mmCIF file of N, CA and C in Angstrom:
data_model
loop_
_atom_site.group_PDB
_atom_site.id
_atom_site.type_symbol
_atom_site.label_atom_id
_atom_site.label_comp_id
_atom_site.label_asym_id
_atom_site.label_seq_id
_atom_site.Cartn_x
_atom_site.Cartn_y
_atom_site.Cartn_z
ATOM 1 N N UNK A 1 137.306 158.931 110.645
ATOM 2 C CA UNK A 1 137.563 158.679 112.033
ATOM 3 C C UNK A 1 137.455 160.006 112.769
ATOM 4 N N UNK A 2 136.826 159.999 113.920
ATOM 5 C CA UNK A 2 136.722 161.225 114.678
ATOM 6 C C UNK A 2 136.820 160.955 116.164
ATOM 7 N N UNK A 3 137.171 162.000 116.884
ATOM 8 C CA UNK A 3 137.267 161.933 118.328
ATOM 9 C C UNK A 3 136.319 162.944 118.933
ATOM 10 N N UNK A 4 135.791 162.595 120.062
ATOM 11 C CA UNK A 4 134.915 163.479 120.812
ATOM 12 C C UNK A 4 135.710 163.950 122.012
ATOM 13 N N UNK A 5 135.773 165.245 122.232
ATOM 14 C CA UNK A 5 136.541 165.791 123.341
ATOM 15 C C UNK A 5 135.619 166.581 124.253
ATOM 16 N N UNK A 6 135.735 166.315 125.547
ATOM 17 C CA UNK A 6 134.966 167.040 126.538
ATOM 18 C C UNK A 6 135.900 167.901 127.371
ATOM 19 N N UNK A 7 135.380 169.047 127.798
ATOM 20 C CA UNK A 7 136.186 169.935 128.612
ATOM 21 C C UNK A 7 136.433 169.313 129.987
ATOM 22 N N UNK A 8 135.469 168.577 130.488
ATOM 23 C CA UNK A 8 135.581 167.952 131.802
ATOM 24 C C UNK A 8 135.673 166.433 131.633
ATOM 25 N N UNK A 9 136.304 165.780 132.575
ATOM 26 C CA UNK A 9 136.447 164.320 132.542
ATOM 27 C C UNK A 9 135.196 163.660 133.109
ATOM 28 N N UNK A 10 135.093 162.368 132.905
ATOM 29 C CA UNK A 10 134.023 161.590 133.523
ATOM 30 C C UNK A 10 132.765 161.457 132.691
ATOM 31 N N UNK A 11 132.808 161.805 131.428
ATOM 32 C CA UNK A 11 131.633 161.657 130.565
ATOM 33 C C UNK A 11 131.658 160.259 129.957
ATOM 34 N N UNK A 12 130.572 159.524 130.143
ATOM 35 C CA UNK A 12 130.476 158.168 129.600
ATOM 36 C C UNK A 12 129.431 158.160 128.491
ATOM 37 N N UNK A 13 129.796 157.553 127.390
ATOM 38 C CA UNK A 13 128.940 157.522 126.224
ATOM 39 C C UNK A 13 129.089 156.156 125.572
ATOM 40 N N UNK A 14 127.968 155.531 125.200
ATOM 41 C CA UNK A 14 128.062 154.265 124.463
ATOM 42 C C UNK A 14 127.652 154.499 123.009
ATOM 43 N N UNK A 15 127.781 153.491 122.175
ATOM 44 C CA UNK A 15 127.556 153.642 120.736
ATOM 45 C C UNK A 15 126.143 154.128 120.386
ATOM 46 N N UNK A 16 125.076 153.560 120.987
ATOM 47 C CA UNK A 16 123.737 154.075 120.646
ATOM 48 C C UNK A 16 123.536 155.538 121.050
ATOM 49 N N UNK A 17 124.054 155.930 122.213
ATOM 50 C CA UNK A 17 123.942 157.333 122.628
ATOM 51 C C UNK A 17 124.753 158.236 121.703
ATOM 52 N N UNK A 18 125.904 157.755 121.276
ATOM 53 C CA UNK A 18 126.751 158.510 120.364
ATOM 54 C C UNK A 18 126.028 158.762 119.039
ATOM 55 N N UNK A 19 125.399 157.718 118.504
ATOM 56 C CA UNK A 19 124.658 157.869 117.249
ATOM 57 C C UNK A 19 123.478 158.812 117.426
ATOM 58 N N UNK A 20 122.787 158.703 118.545
ATOM 59 C CA UNK A 20 121.656 159.593 118.807
ATOM 60 C C UNK A 20 122.118 161.041 118.946
ATOM 61 N N UNK A 21 123.269 161.245 119.533
ATOM 62 C CA UNK A 21 123.844 162.584 119.652
ATOM 63 C C UNK A 21 124.092 163.188 118.272
ATOM 64 N N UNK A 22 124.627 162.390 117.361
ATOM 65 C CA UNK A 22 124.890 162.866 116.004
ATOM 66 C C UNK A 22 123.584 163.159 115.274
ATOM 67 N N UNK A 23 122.580 162.311 115.439
ATOM 68 C CA UNK A 23 121.272 162.549 114.819
ATOM 69 C C UNK A 23 120.671 163.853 115.334
ATOM 70 N N UNK A 24 120.784 164.105 116.634
ATOM 71 C CA UNK A 24 120.270 165.359 117.205
ATOM 72 C C UNK A 24 121.020 166.565 116.653
ATOM 73 N N UNK A 25 122.322 166.437 116.488
ATOM 74 C CA UNK A 25 123.116 167.534 115.911
ATOM 75 C C UNK A 25 122.678 167.806 114.477
ATOM 76 N N UNK A 26 122.447 166.743 113.714
ATOM 77 C CA UNK A 26 121.970 166.903 112.338
ATOM 78 C C UNK A 26 120.586 167.544 112.304
ATOM 79 N N UNK A 27 119.706 167.137 113.216
ATOM 80 C CA UNK A 27 118.351 167.688 113.265
ATOM 81 C C UNK A 27 118.384 169.172 113.651
ATOM 82 N N UNK A 28 119.222 169.524 114.613
ATOM 83 C CA UNK A 28 119.304 170.924 115.049
ATOM 84 C C UNK A 28 119.751 171.848 113.931
ATOM 85 N N UNK A 29 120.680 171.393 113.112
ATOM 86 C CA UNK A 29 121.218 172.252 112.063
ATOM 87 C C UNK A 29 120.462 172.135 110.742
ATOM 88 N N UNK A 30 120.060 170.929 110.366
ATOM 89 C CA UNK A 30 119.482 170.706 109.037
ATOM 90 C C UNK A 30 118.027 170.247 109.072
ATOM 91 N N UNK A 31 117.408 170.202 110.227
ATOM 92 C CA UNK A 31 116.007 169.820 110.335
ATOM 93 C C UNK A 31 115.800 168.315 110.182
ATOM 94 N N UNK A 32 114.581 167.937 109.893
ATOM 95 C CA UNK A 32 114.235 166.525 109.781
ATOM 96 C C UNK A 32 114.938 165.846 108.606
ATOM 97 N N UNK A 33 115.202 166.613 107.551
ATOM 98 C CA UNK A 33 115.925 166.049 106.413
ATOM 99 C C UNK A 33 117.338 165.658 106.846
ATOM 100 N N UNK A 34 117.980 166.499 107.644
ATOM 101 C CA UNK A 34 119.312 166.188 108.151
ATOM 102 C C UNK A 34 119.300 164.997 109.089
ATOM 103 N N UNK A 35 118.271 164.907 109.924
ATOM 104 C CA UNK A 35 118.171 163.795 110.872
ATOM 105 C C UNK A 35 117.965 162.465 110.158
ATOM 106 N N UNK A 36 117.431 162.506 108.942
ATOM 107 C CA UNK A 36 117.191 161.283 108.183
ATOM 108 C C UNK A 36 118.393 160.869 107.342
ATOM 109 N N UNK A 37 119.474 161.609 107.430
ATOM 110 C CA UNK A 37 120.679 161.297 106.659
ATOM 111 C C UNK A 37 121.226 159.931 107.085
ATOM 112 N N UNK A 38 121.390 159.009 106.140
ATOM 113 C CA UNK A 38 121.863 157.670 106.529
ATOM 114 C C UNK A 38 123.373 157.656 106.789
ATOM 115 N N UNK A 39 123.743 157.189 107.976
ATOM 116 C CA UNK A 39 125.150 156.994 108.334
ATOM 117 C C UNK A 39 125.233 155.835 109.314
ATOM 118 N N UNK A 40 126.413 155.264 109.426
ATOM 119 C CA UNK A 40 126.619 154.130 110.323
ATOM 120 C C UNK A 40 127.804 154.412 111.229
ATOM 121 N N UNK A 41 127.689 153.962 112.469
ATOM 122 C CA UNK A 41 128.823 153.968 113.387
ATOM 123 C C UNK A 41 129.442 152.577 113.260
ATOM 124 N N UNK A 42 130.551 152.495 112.531
ATOM 125 C CA UNK A 42 131.184 151.196 112.292
ATOM 126 C C UNK A 42 131.949 150.709 113.507
ATOM 127 N N UNK A 43 132.565 151.615 114.219
ATOM 128 C CA UNK A 43 133.353 151.250 115.396
ATOM 129 C C UNK A 43 133.294 152.402 116.383
ATOM 130 N N UNK A 44 133.115 152.080 117.665
ATOM 131 C CA UNK A 44 133.079 153.110 118.697
ATOM 132 C C UNK A 44 133.883 152.633 119.894
ATOM 133 N N UNK A 45 134.785 153.455 120.365
ATOM 134 C CA UNK A 45 135.607 153.141 121.524
ATOM 135 C C UNK A 45 135.143 154.017 122.689
ATOM 136 N N UNK A 46 134.514 153.397 123.678
ATOM 137 C CA UNK A 46 133.973 154.151 124.812
ATOM 138 C C UNK A 46 135.061 154.785 125.663
ATOM 139 N N UNK A 47 136.213 154.149 125.735
ATOM 140 C CA UNK A 47 137.301 154.669 126.569
ATOM 141 C C UNK A 47 137.864 155.969 125.999
ATOM 142 N N UNK A 48 138.138 155.969 124.692
ATOM 143 C CA UNK A 48 138.735 157.142 124.051
ATOM 144 C C UNK A 48 137.705 158.071 123.424
ATOM 145 N N UNK A 49 136.443 157.657 123.429
ATOM 146 C CA UNK A 49 135.371 158.392 122.770
ATOM 147 C C UNK A 49 135.715 158.675 121.311
ATOM 148 N N UNK A 50 136.208 157.648 120.635
ATOM 149 C CA UNK A 50 136.543 157.774 119.214
ATOM 150 C C UNK A 50 135.654 156.835 118.414
ATOM 151 N N UNK A 51 135.448 157.196 117.157
ATOM 152 C CA UNK A 51 134.537 156.410 116.327
ATOM 153 C C UNK A 51 134.971 156.446 114.874
ATOM 154 N N UNK A 52 134.545 155.429 114.163
ATOM 155 C CA UNK A 52 134.661 155.408 112.708
ATOM 156 C C UNK A 52 133.239 155.416 112.166
ATOM 157 N N UNK A 53 132.944 156.428 111.354
ATOM 158 C CA UNK A 53 131.614 156.584 110.782
ATOM 159 C C UNK A 53 131.663 156.304 109.285
ATOM 160 N N UNK A 54 130.558 155.798 108.766
ATOM 161 C CA UNK A 54 130.420 155.601 107.319
ATOM 162 C C UNK A 54 129.232 156.430 106.855
ATOM 163 N N UNK A 55 129.485 157.255 105.832
ATOM 164 C CA UNK A 55 128.424 158.091 105.282
ATOM 165 C C UNK A 55 128.690 158.276 103.791
ATOM 166 N N UNK A 56 127.653 158.455 103.037
ATOM 167 C CA UNK A 56 127.834 158.679 101.595
ATOM 168 C C UNK A 56 128.491 160.038 101.374
ATOM 169 N N UNK A 57 129.145 160.158 100.252
ATOM 170 C CA UNK A 57 129.870 161.383 99.936
ATOM 171 C C UNK A 57 128.950 162.605 99.905
ATOM 172 N N UNK A 58 127.720 162.420 99.457
ATOM 173 C CA UNK A 58 126.798 163.557 99.359
ATOM 174 C C UNK A 58 126.322 164.045 100.735
ATOM 175 N N UNK A 59 126.446 163.243 101.771
ATOM 176 C CA UNK A 59 126.029 163.656 103.109
ATOM 177 C C UNK A 59 127.168 164.116 103.997
ATOM 178 N N UNK A 60 128.397 164.018 103.502
ATOM 179 C CA UNK A 60 129.558 164.334 104.327
ATOM 180 C C UNK A 60 129.563 165.775 104.810
ATOM 181 N N UNK A 61 129.255 166.716 103.955
ATOM 182 C CA UNK A 61 129.299 168.132 104.335
ATOM 183 C C UNK A 61 128.261 168.435 105.414
ATOM 184 N N UNK A 62 127.057 167.896 105.271
ATOM 185 C CA UNK A 62 126.024 168.121 106.288
ATOM 186 C C UNK A 62 126.437 167.528 107.631
ATOM 187 N N UNK A 63 126.984 166.325 107.602
ATOM 188 C CA UNK A 63 127.428 165.692 108.843
ATOM 189 C C UNK A 63 128.550 166.500 109.482
ATOM 190 N N UNK A 64 129.524 166.883 108.685
ATOM 191 C CA UNK A 64 130.689 167.597 109.203
ATOM 192 C C UNK A 64 130.280 168.953 109.797
ATOM 193 N N UNK A 65 129.397 169.674 109.134
ATOM 194 C CA UNK A 65 128.965 170.964 109.676
ATOM 195 C C UNK A 65 128.183 170.786 110.972
ATOM 196 N N UNK A 66 127.345 169.764 111.044
ATOM 197 C CA UNK A 66 126.587 169.517 112.272
ATOM 198 C C UNK A 66 127.520 169.177 113.426
ATOM 199 N N UNK A 67 128.549 168.372 113.165
ATOM 200 C CA UNK A 67 129.501 168.020 114.216
ATOM 201 C C UNK A 67 130.336 169.224 114.638
ATOM 202 N N UNK A 68 130.694 170.058 113.678
ATOM 203 C CA UNK A 68 131.503 171.240 113.981
ATOM 204 C C UNK A 68 130.749 172.221 114.866
ATOM 205 N N UNK A 69 129.473 172.397 114.597
ATOM 206 C CA UNK A 69 128.693 173.401 115.322
ATOM 207 C C UNK A 69 128.094 172.893 116.628
ATOM 208 N N UNK A 70 128.204 171.606 116.891
ATOM 209 C CA UNK A 70 127.714 171.069 118.160
ATOM 210 C C UNK A 70 128.713 171.452 119.254
ATOM 211 N N UNK A 71 128.269 172.177 120.261
ATOM 212 C CA UNK A 71 129.191 172.684 121.267
ATOM 213 C C UNK A 71 128.987 172.155 122.672
ATOM 214 N N UNK A 72 127.911 171.388 122.885
ATOM 215 C CA UNK A 72 127.697 170.875 124.244
ATOM 216 C C UNK A 72 126.921 169.570 124.209
ATOM 217 N N UNK A 73 127.116 168.793 125.267
ATOM 218 C CA UNK A 73 126.397 167.537 125.461
ATOM 219 C C UNK A 73 126.127 167.413 126.950
ATOM 220 N N UNK A 74 124.869 167.298 127.335
ATOM 221 C CA UNK A 74 124.448 167.226 128.728
ATOM 222 C C UNK A 74 125.058 168.368 129.541
ATOM 223 N N UNK A 75 124.934 169.578 129.007
ATOM 224 C CA UNK A 75 125.405 170.810 129.638
ATOM 225 C C UNK A 75 126.905 170.845 129.884
ATOM 226 N N UNK A 76 127.679 170.094 129.119
ATOM 227 C CA UNK A 76 129.131 170.139 129.193
ATOM 228 C C UNK A 76 129.677 170.529 127.828
ATOM 229 N N UNK A 77 130.647 171.431 127.838
ATOM 230 C CA UNK A 77 131.249 171.845 126.572
ATOM 231 C C UNK A 77 132.007 170.684 125.958
ATOM 232 N N UNK A 78 131.895 170.572 124.642
ATOM 233 C CA UNK A 78 132.551 169.475 123.934
ATOM 234 C C UNK A 78 132.846 169.889 122.501
ATOM 235 N N UNK A 79 133.633 169.070 121.834
ATOM 236 C CA UNK A 79 133.970 169.324 120.432
ATOM 237 C C UNK A 79 134.274 168.011 119.744
ATOM 238 N N UNK A 80 133.985 167.956 118.457
ATOM 239 C CA UNK A 80 134.379 166.828 117.630
ATOM 240 C C UNK A 80 135.652 167.209 116.899
ATOM 241 N N UNK A 81 136.524 166.260 116.742
ATOM 242 C CA UNK A 81 137.748 166.474 115.969
ATOM 243 C C UNK A 81 137.827 165.371 114.926
ATOM 244 N N UNK A 82 137.755 165.748 113.657
ATOM 245 C CA UNK A 82 137.858 164.783 112.571
ATOM 246 C C UNK A 82 139.341 164.533 112.325
ATOM 247 N N UNK A 83 139.744 163.289 112.457
ATOM 248 C CA UNK A 83 141.147 162.927 112.326
ATOM 249 C C UNK A 83 141.487 162.556 110.897
ATOM 250 N N UNK A 84 140.584 161.848 110.233
ATOM 251 C CA UNK A 84 140.889 161.361 108.901
ATOM 252 C C UNK A 84 139.590 161.067 108.155
ATOM 253 N N UNK A 85 139.588 161.336 106.872
ATOM 254 C CA UNK A 85 138.471 160.938 106.011
ATOM 255 C C UNK A 85 139.037 160.195 104.809
ATOM 256 N N UNK A 86 138.236 159.296 104.276
ATOM 257 C CA UNK A 86 138.671 158.544 103.107
ATOM 258 C C UNK A 86 137.458 157.917 102.432
ATOM 259 N N UNK A 87 137.480 157.843 101.112
ATOM 260 C CA UNK A 87 136.398 157.134 100.423
ATOM 261 C C UNK A 87 136.572 155.616 100.510
ATOM 262 N N UNK A 88 137.720 155.177 101.045
ATOM 263 C CA UNK A 88 138.004 153.746 101.146
ATOM 264 C C UNK A 88 138.242 153.374 102.599
ATOM 265 N N UNK A 89 137.497 152.404 103.097
ATOM 266 C CA UNK A 89 137.606 151.983 104.483
ATOM 267 C C UNK A 89 139.000 151.451 104.808
ATOM 268 N N UNK A 90 139.614 150.757 103.884
ATOM 269 C CA UNK A 90 140.941 150.198 104.100
ATOM 270 C C UNK A 90 141.987 151.283 104.346
ATOM 271 N N UNK A 91 141.791 152.448 103.778
ATOM 272 C CA UNK A 91 142.742 153.541 103.956
ATOM 273 C C UNK A 91 142.789 154.027 105.402
ATOM 274 N N UNK A 92 141.746 153.785 106.172
ATOM 275 C CA UNK A 92 141.725 154.202 107.573
ATOM 276 C C UNK A 92 142.523 153.266 108.470
ATOM 277 N N UNK A 93 142.922 152.118 107.937
ATOM 278 C CA UNK A 93 143.636 151.119 108.733
ATOM 279 C C UNK A 93 145.080 151.504 109.002
ATOM 280 N N UNK A 94 145.653 152.345 108.181
ATOM 281 C CA UNK A 94 147.053 152.709 108.367
ATOM 282 C C UNK A 94 147.286 154.165 108.026
ATOM 283 N N UNK A 95 148.449 154.657 108.400
ATOM 284 C CA UNK A 95 148.829 156.022 108.136
ATOM 285 C C UNK A 95 149.977 156.011 107.140
ATOM 286 N N UNK A 96 149.752 156.551 105.960
ATOM 287 C CA UNK A 96 150.775 156.532 104.918
ATOM 288 C C UNK A 96 151.993 157.356 105.293
ATOM 289 N N UNK A 97 151.858 158.280 106.225
ATOM 290 C CA UNK A 97 152.994 159.090 106.657
ATOM 291 C C UNK A 97 153.956 158.308 107.531
ATOM 292 N N UNK A 98 153.477 157.213 108.085
ATOM 293 C CA UNK A 98 154.327 156.385 108.934
ATOM 294 C C UNK A 98 154.795 155.123 108.204
ATOM 295 N N UNK A 99 154.588 155.058 106.912
ATOM 296 C CA UNK A 99 154.952 153.903 106.126
ATOM 297 C C UNK A 99 156.462 153.809 105.990
ATOM 298 N N UNK A 100 157.014 152.666 106.331
ATOM 299 C CA UNK A 100 158.458 152.435 106.221
ATOM 300 C C UNK A 100 158.728 151.561 105.005
ATOM 301 N N UNK A 101 159.477 152.087 104.064
ATOM 302 C CA UNK A 101 159.830 151.338 102.865
ATOM 303 C C UNK A 101 161.178 150.670 103.074
ATOM 304 N N UNK A 102 161.286 149.431 102.646
ATOM 305 C CA UNK A 102 162.571 148.701 102.793
ATOM 306 C C UNK A 102 163.472 148.928 101.613
#
């Protein structure tokens, strides 16, 4: 799960543009091989600019470095913040730190 943060308000992004932004970040850092890295945007929230991405374990480092080094979008400063990673999709549904045991 990750969040996209912009320095200025009023940036609108939809799921296809978000995926294209990530592909461009991968291409800029890792070339055409990076741009061909298979990943999916499973869920995208336009209001919060948050997303859940699915990528194979072998591509995680390339994706993460591309997102870390991406510093602008449409001439506005921005940053990605990775909130949580997991090899299991179900693990993203809850936070074990907030688990209440009876």
